[in-house]
Amino acid sequence: MVEMKSTLAANALNLKFETEWIAKNIVKVSLNIDYSTKFRSNLMALGVSLPSNLHRAVQSRQCEFMAGRACVQMAMCLLEASNVELPQIGAHREPLWPEGYYGSISHSATCAVAIVATDEKGYFGIDRQEWLPHEIARSISPNVLCAKEYAFSTLFSNYAEFITTVFSAKESLFKAMFPSIKIYVDFFVVQLCFVDWPQGRLIFEVTQDLSCAFYKGKKVEVFFRRFVDDVETRIIDCL
């Protein structure tokens, strides 16, 4: 349950959340992950609990999950939510948002992040992905890229950066699409067609009809931001 005192409690527990207001009713919150027992205890003290299926999970998985939910809780607090339940977990492990709220959650090995919106119907996706080693980037690229997308690799500083960024961007897109299409899809249902480095923007084209919202030929924007350890991508497609 989200309580208005979350900000004060987080400060008292030395949990350093970072916030970014994307619009007056859309906020992004991130938190660096510490895999210690104290970090997990502090998140519990903040009111974040584990679902039953994670009670026996390794501590690292528990910390990652709880950090993501803590970001959601802080975002809801900033949006002045009161007595609102945190998202439950759906049949496909997707977050089930309470009525009137929309968003997306992710984490890398070092950071958890969430976007939460209220009174703003639309499609939201966020992903945080640590930089892939070159050998892994090359091994997964045939499953991530179609032939035409490889041409954009020259716009990036190295091949691993290119694959990691596009992989993460497509993950963000899939999260945004899922509430509308209700199925898992492969990486070829969207195709990179433009890179705008100054704005940190990628444009993808949907390659097949998936739903009324995501139809063949639709262009969607994904914004990316690079960090030392990882990359963050996000899509906000408001209706």
mmCIF file of C-alpha atoms in Angstrom:
data_model
loop_
_atom_site.group_PDB
_atom_site.id
_atom_site.type_symbol
_atom_site.label_atom_id
_atom_site.label_comp_id
_atom_site.label_asym_id
_atom_site.label_seq_id
_atom_site.Cartn_x
_atom_site.Cartn_y
_atom_site.Cartn_z
ATOM 1 C CA MET A 1 0.000 0.000 0.000
ATOM 2 C CA VAL A 2 1.357 3.409 -0.975
ATOM 3 C CA GLU A 3 1.493 5.910 1.867
ATOM 4 C CA MET A 4 2.220 9.621 1.591
ATOM 5 C CA LYS A 5 5.074 9.326 4.100
ATOM 6 C CA SER A 6 7.207 7.283 1.676
ATOM 7 C CA THR A 7 9.560 10.165 0.847
ATOM 8 C CA LEU A 8 10.396 10.861 4.477
ATOM 9 C CA ALA A 9 10.813 7.155 5.178
ATOM 10 C CA ALA A 10 13.155 6.726 2.208
ATOM 11 C CA ASN A 11 15.333 9.577 3.439
ATOM 12 C CA ALA A 12 15.461 8.090 6.919
ATOM 13 C CA LEU A 13 16.504 4.718 5.472
ATOM 14 C CA ASN A 14 19.172 6.333 3.277
ATOM 15 C CA LEU A 15 17.523 5.148 0.064
ATOM 16 C CA LYS A 16 18.564 7.596 -2.658
ATOM 17 C CA PHE A 17 15.853 7.721 -5.299
ATOM 18 C CA GLU A 18 16.338 9.794 -8.449
ATOM 19 C CA THR A 19 13.272 11.332 -10.062
ATOM 20 C CA GLU A 20 12.493 12.821 -13.457
ATOM 21 C CA TRP A 21 9.184 14.466 -14.286
ATOM 22 C CA ILE A 22 8.363 13.624 -17.900
ATOM 23 C CA ALA A 23 5.016 15.416 -17.727
ATOM 24 C CA LYS A 24 2.897 16.772 -14.903
ATOM 25 C CA ASN A 25 1.328 13.349 -14.422
ATOM 26 C CA ILE A 26 4.161 11.077 -15.609
ATOM 27 C CA VAL A 27 7.218 10.484 -13.440
ATOM 28 C CA LYS A 28 10.279 8.258 -13.704
ATOM 29 C CA VAL A 29 11.984 7.028 -10.538
ATOM 30 C CA SER A 30 15.235 5.070 -10.315
ATOM 31 C CA LEU A 31 17.217 3.505 -7.486
ATOM 32 C CA ASN A 32 20.694 1.984 -7.456
ATOM 33 C CA ILE A 33 20.561 -1.647 -6.363
ATOM 34 C CA ASP A 34 22.577 -2.806 -3.379
ATOM 35 C CA TYR A 35 22.482 -6.576 -2.967
ATOM 36 C CA SER A 36 23.089 -6.507 0.778
ATOM 37 C CA THR A 37 20.765 -7.812 3.476
ATOM 38 C CA LYS A 38 20.528 -4.271 4.855
ATOM 39 C CA PHE A 39 19.277 -2.949 1.514
ATOM 40 C CA ARG A 40 16.577 -5.607 1.391
ATOM 41 C CA SER A 41 15.610 -4.853 4.995
ATOM 42 C CA ASN A 42 15.375 -1.138 4.236
ATOM 43 C CA LEU A 43 13.042 -1.822 1.326
ATOM 44 C CA MET A 44 10.878 -3.952 3.586
ATOM 45 C CA ALA A 45 10.853 -1.139 6.144
ATOM 46 C CA LEU A 46 9.623 1.132 3.363
ATOM 47 C CA GLY A 47 6.631 -1.171 2.996
ATOM 48 C CA VAL A 48 7.695 -3.172 -0.062
ATOM 49 C CA SER A 49 6.947 -6.882 0.239
ATOM 50 C CA LEU A 50 7.804 -9.970 -1.773
ATOM 51 C CA PRO A 51 5.202 -12.105 -3.562
ATOM 52 C CA SER A 52 4.985 -15.670 -2.328
ATOM 53 C CA ASN A 53 6.772 -17.075 -5.382
ATOM 54 C CA LEU A 54 9.916 -15.092 -4.479
ATOM 55 C CA HIS A 55 10.116 -15.994 -0.795
ATOM 56 C CA ARG A 56 12.708 -18.683 -1.566
ATOM 57 C CA ALA A 57 14.453 -16.828 -4.379
ATOM 58 C CA VAL A 58 18.114 -15.907 -4.061
ATOM 59 C CA GLN A 59 18.758 -12.596 -2.335
ATOM 60 C CA SER A 60 19.898 -10.868 -5.538
ATOM 61 C CA ARG A 61 16.560 -11.610 -7.244
ATOM 62 C CA GLN A 62 14.663 -10.416 -4.187
ATOM 63 C CA CYS A 63 16.624 -7.152 -4.112
ATOM 64 C CA GLU A 64 16.013 -6.529 -7.817
ATOM 65 C CA PHE A 65 12.285 -7.138 -7.540
ATOM 66 C CA MET A 66 11.866 -5.057 -4.406
ATOM 67 C CA ALA A 67 13.943 -2.185 -5.798
ATOM 68 C CA GLY A 68 11.653 -2.010 -8.818
ATOM 69 C CA ARG A 69 8.535 -2.010 -6.656
ATOM 70 C CA ALA A 70 10.109 0.630 -4.404
ATOM 71 C CA CYS A 71 10.532 2.854 -7.465
ATOM 72 C CA VAL A 72 6.853 2.361 -8.263
ATOM 73 C CA GLN A 73 5.891 3.174 -4.691
ATOM 74 C CA MET A 74 7.932 6.373 -4.714
ATOM 75 C CA ALA A 75 6.495 7.377 -8.094
ATOM 76 C CA MET A 76 2.952 6.881 -6.837
ATOM 77 C CA CYS A 77 3.772 8.903 -3.757
ATOM 78 C CA LEU A 78 5.057 11.743 -5.931
ATOM 79 C CA LEU A 79 1.837 11.511 -7.945
ATOM 80 C CA GLU A 80 0.014 11.981 -4.624
ATOM 81 C CA ALA A 81 -1.490 8.514 -4.568
ATOM 82 C CA SER A 82 -2.867 7.426 -1.217
ATOM 83 C CA ASN A 83 -4.064 3.985 -0.140
ATOM 84 C CA VAL A 84 -3.285 2.522 -3.562
ATOM 85 C CA GLU A 85 -1.979 -1.018 -3.927
ATOM 86 C CA LEU A 86 1.285 -1.651 -5.744
ATOM 87 C CA PRO A 87 0.973 -3.602 -9.012
ATOM 88 C CA GLN A 88 0.251 -7.302 -8.732
ATOM 89 C CA ILE A 89 1.876 -9.859 -11.044
ATOM 90 C CA GLY A 90 -0.084 -11.137 -14.035
ATOM 91 C CA ALA A 91 -0.137 -14.558 -15.644
ATOM 92 C CA HIS A 92 2.690 -13.552 -17.972
ATOM 93 C CA ARG A 93 4.684 -11.905 -15.149
ATOM 94 C CA GLU A 94 3.545 -8.480 -16.321
ATOM 95 C CA PRO A 95 2.649 -5.823 -13.707
ATOM 96 C CA LEU A 96 -1.097 -5.399 -13.216
ATOM 97 C CA TRP A 97 -1.566 -1.708 -12.521
ATOM 98 C CA PRO A 98 -4.297 -0.434 -10.195
ATOM 99 C CA GLU A 99 -7.154 1.435 -11.826
ATOM 100 C CA GLY A 100 -6.130 4.879 -13.017
ATOM 101 C CA TYR A 101 -2.406 4.094 -13.146
ATOM 102 C CA TYR A 102 -0.180 3.001 -15.998
ATOM 103 C CA GLY A 103 3.510 2.304 -16.223
ATOM 104 C CA SER A 104 6.476 0.016 -16.665
ATOM 105 C CA ILE A 105 9.263 -1.413 -14.486
ATOM 106 C CA SER A 106 12.778 -2.644 -15.237
ATOM 107 C CA HIS A 107 16.196 -3.212 -13.752
ATOM 108 C CA SER A 108 19.753 -3.878 -14.813
ATOM 109 C CA ALA A 109 22.440 -5.351 -12.591
ATOM 110 C CA THR A 110 22.987 -1.969 -10.949
ATOM 111 C CA CYS A 111 19.773 0.045 -11.155
ATOM 112 C CA ALA A 112 15.997 -0.360 -10.905
ATOM 113 C CA VAL A 113 13.652 2.049 -12.666
ATOM 114 C CA ALA A 114 9.935 2.648 -13.123
ATOM 115 C CA ILE A 115 7.733 4.998 -15.123
ATOM 116 C CA VAL A 116 4.304 5.653 -13.631
ATOM 117 C CA ALA A 117 1.489 7.785 -15.029
ATOM 118 C CA THR A 118 -1.930 8.688 -13.710
ATOM 119 C CA ASP A 119 -4.958 9.866 -15.676
ATOM 120 C CA GLU A 120 -2.990 9.327 -18.869
ATOM 121 C CA LYS A 121 -4.115 6.411 -20.980
ATOM 122 C CA GLY A 122 -1.466 5.119 -23.311
ATOM 123 C CA TYR A 123 1.369 2.675 -23.727
ATOM 124 C CA PHE A 124 4.449 2.819 -21.541
ATOM 125 C CA GLY A 125 7.615 0.773 -21.671
ATOM 126 C CA ILE A 126 10.998 1.115 -20.013
ATOM 127 C CA ASP A 127 14.066 -1.108 -20.022
ATOM 128 C CA ARG A 128 17.450 -0.911 -18.353
ATOM 129 C CA GLN A 129 20.089 -3.210 -19.850
ATOM 130 C CA GLU A 130 23.744 -3.591 -18.912
ATOM 131 C CA TRP A 131 26.162 -3.329 -21.819
ATOM 132 C CA LEU A 132 26.572 -6.676 -23.518
ATOM 133 C CA PRO A 133 30.055 -8.123 -24.083
ATOM 134 C CA HIS A 134 31.039 -8.129 -27.755
ATOM 135 C CA GLU A 135 30.884 -11.909 -28.102
ATOM 136 C CA ILE A 136 27.363 -12.077 -26.664
ATOM 137 C CA ALA A 137 26.208 -9.129 -28.781
ATOM 138 C CA ARG A 138 27.379 -10.895 -31.924
ATOM 139 C CA SER A 139 25.832 -14.213 -30.922
ATOM 140 C CA ILE A 140 22.355 -12.781 -30.278
ATOM 141 C CA SER A 141 22.235 -10.285 -33.159
ATOM 142 C CA PRO A 142 20.601 -12.717 -35.665
ATOM 143 C CA ASN A 143 17.701 -13.098 -33.222
ATOM 144 C CA VAL A 144 17.385 -9.352 -32.589
ATOM 145 C CA LEU A 145 17.940 -7.650 -35.958
ATOM 146 C CA CYS A 146 16.504 -8.028 -39.418
ATOM 147 C CA ALA A 147 18.835 -7.526 -42.393
ATOM 148 C CA LYS A 148 18.077 -3.821 -42.968
ATOM 149 C CA GLU A 149 18.788 -2.858 -39.358
ATOM 150 C CA TYR A 150 22.483 -3.762 -39.497
ATOM 151 C CA ALA A 151 23.173 -0.636 -41.556
ATOM 152 C CA PHE A 152 22.628 1.533 -38.459
ATOM 153 C CA SER A 153 25.528 -0.097 -36.591
ATOM 154 C CA THR A 154 27.978 2.428 -38.071
ATOM 155 C CA LEU A 155 26.228 5.229 -36.150
ATOM 156 C CA PHE A 156 27.288 3.731 -32.821
ATOM 157 C CA SER A 157 30.731 3.735 -31.252
ATOM 158 C CA ASN A 158 30.948 -0.062 -31.389
ATOM 159 C CA TYR A 159 28.887 -3.077 -32.359
ATOM 160 C CA ALA A 160 28.100 -4.138 -28.792
ATOM 161 C CA GLU A 161 26.726 -0.678 -27.994
ATOM 162 C CA PHE A 162 24.519 -0.883 -31.083
ATOM 163 C CA ILE A 163 23.121 -4.331 -30.281
ATOM 164 C CA THR A 164 22.593 -3.532 -26.598
ATOM 165 C CA THR A 165 20.720 -0.317 -27.390
ATOM 166 C CA VAL A 166 18.464 -1.849 -30.039
ATOM 167 C CA PHE A 167 17.838 -4.938 -27.909
ATOM 168 C CA SER A 168 16.810 -2.745 -24.972
ATOM 169 C CA ALA A 169 14.659 -0.497 -27.168
ATOM 170 C CA LYS A 170 12.743 -3.471 -28.516
ATOM 171 C CA GLU A 171 12.245 -4.780 -24.979
ATOM 172 C CA SER A 172 10.719 -1.399 -24.067
ATOM 173 C CA LEU A 173 8.468 -1.618 -27.106
ATOM 174 C CA PHE A 174 7.295 -5.111 -26.207
ATOM 175 C CA LYS A 175 6.395 -3.952 -22.699
ATOM 176 C CA ALA A 176 4.411 -1.072 -24.165
ATOM 177 C CA MET A 177 2.678 -3.364 -26.648
ATOM 178 C CA PHE A 178 1.760 -6.193 -24.300
ATOM 179 C CA PRO A 179 -1.383 -4.678 -22.702
ATOM 180 C CA SER A 180 -2.757 -4.210 -26.211
ATOM 181 C CA ILE A 181 -1.665 -7.420 -27.949
ATOM 182 C CA LYS A 182 -1.609 -9.865 -24.977
ATOM 183 C CA ILE A 183 0.942 -12.156 -26.615
ATOM 184 C CA TYR A 184 4.701 -12.492 -26.724
ATOM 185 C CA VAL A 185 6.258 -11.596 -30.066
ATOM 186 C CA ASP A 186 9.700 -11.920 -31.603
ATOM 187 C CA PHE A 187 12.149 -9.098 -32.257
ATOM 188 C CA PHE A 188 11.174 -8.812 -35.919
ATOM 189 C CA VAL A 189 7.696 -7.310 -35.404
ATOM 190 C CA VAL A 190 9.391 -3.904 -35.210
ATOM 191 C CA GLN A 191 12.223 -2.625 -37.372
ATOM 192 C CA LEU A 192 14.640 0.218 -36.683
ATOM 193 C CA CYS A 193 14.306 2.866 -39.397
ATOM 194 C CA PHE A 194 15.916 6.028 -37.973
ATOM 195 C CA VAL A 195 18.516 7.052 -35.383
ATOM 196 C CA ASP A 196 18.585 10.591 -33.972
ATOM 197 C CA TRP A 197 21.748 10.814 -31.860
ATOM 198 C CA PRO A 198 21.390 14.443 -30.678
ATOM 199 C CA GLN A 199 17.952 13.708 -29.214
ATOM 200 C CA GLY A 200 18.744 10.162 -28.094
ATOM 201 C CA ARG A 201 15.863 8.917 -30.218
ATOM 202 C CA LEU A 202 15.200 5.772 -32.220
ATOM 203 C CA ILE A 203 12.259 5.333 -34.570
ATOM 204 C CA PHE A 204 10.875 1.869 -35.236
ATOM 205 C CA GLU A 205 8.250 0.711 -37.701
ATOM 206 C CA VAL A 206 5.755 -2.020 -36.835
ATOM 207 C CA THR A 207 6.086 -4.735 -39.499
ATOM 208 C CA GLN A 208 2.749 -6.515 -39.039
ATOM 209 C CA ASP A 209 -0.728 -5.893 -37.694
ATOM 210 C CA LEU A 210 -0.685 -6.667 -33.973
ATOM 211 C CA SER A 211 -3.612 -4.633 -32.623
ATOM 212 C CA CYS A 212 -5.596 -1.475 -33.291
ATOM 213 C CA ALA A 213 -2.878 0.488 -31.518
ATOM 214 C CA PHE A 214 0.093 -1.275 -33.113
ATOM 215 C CA TYR A 215 -0.634 -1.806 -36.779
ATOM 216 C CA LYS A 216 1.627 -2.479 -39.750
ATOM 217 C CA GLY A 217 3.447 0.675 -40.785
ATOM 218 C CA LYS A 218 2.996 2.545 -37.508
ATOM 219 C CA LYS A 219 6.061 4.519 -36.425
ATOM 220 C CA VAL A 220 6.976 4.553 -32.738
ATOM 221 C CA GLU A 221 9.649 6.557 -30.935
ATOM 222 C CA VAL A 222 11.945 5.095 -28.309
ATOM 223 C CA PHE A 223 14.290 7.360 -26.375
ATOM 224 C CA PHE A 224 17.628 6.094 -25.093
ATOM 225 C CA ARG A 225 20.150 7.306 -22.554
ATOM 226 C CA ARG A 226 23.599 5.818 -22.026
ATOM 227 C CA PHE A 227 25.207 5.282 -18.629
ATOM 228 C CA VAL A 228 28.596 3.883 -17.665
ATOM 229 C CA ASP A 229 27.287 0.399 -16.879
ATOM 230 C CA ASP A 230 24.098 0.208 -18.905
ATOM 231 C CA VAL A 231 21.610 1.830 -21.253
ATOM 232 C CA GLU A 232 18.060 2.945 -20.511
ATOM 233 C CA THR A 233 15.346 3.017 -23.170
ATOM 234 C CA ARG A 234 11.735 4.116 -22.892
ATOM 235 C CA ILE A 235 8.589 4.605 -24.916
ATOM 236 C CA ILE A 236 5.697 6.816 -23.875
ATOM 237 C CA ASP A 237 2.869 6.644 -26.398
ATOM 238 C CA CYS A 238 -0.058 8.567 -24.936
ATOM 239 C CA LEU A 239 -3.495 8.205 -26.480
#
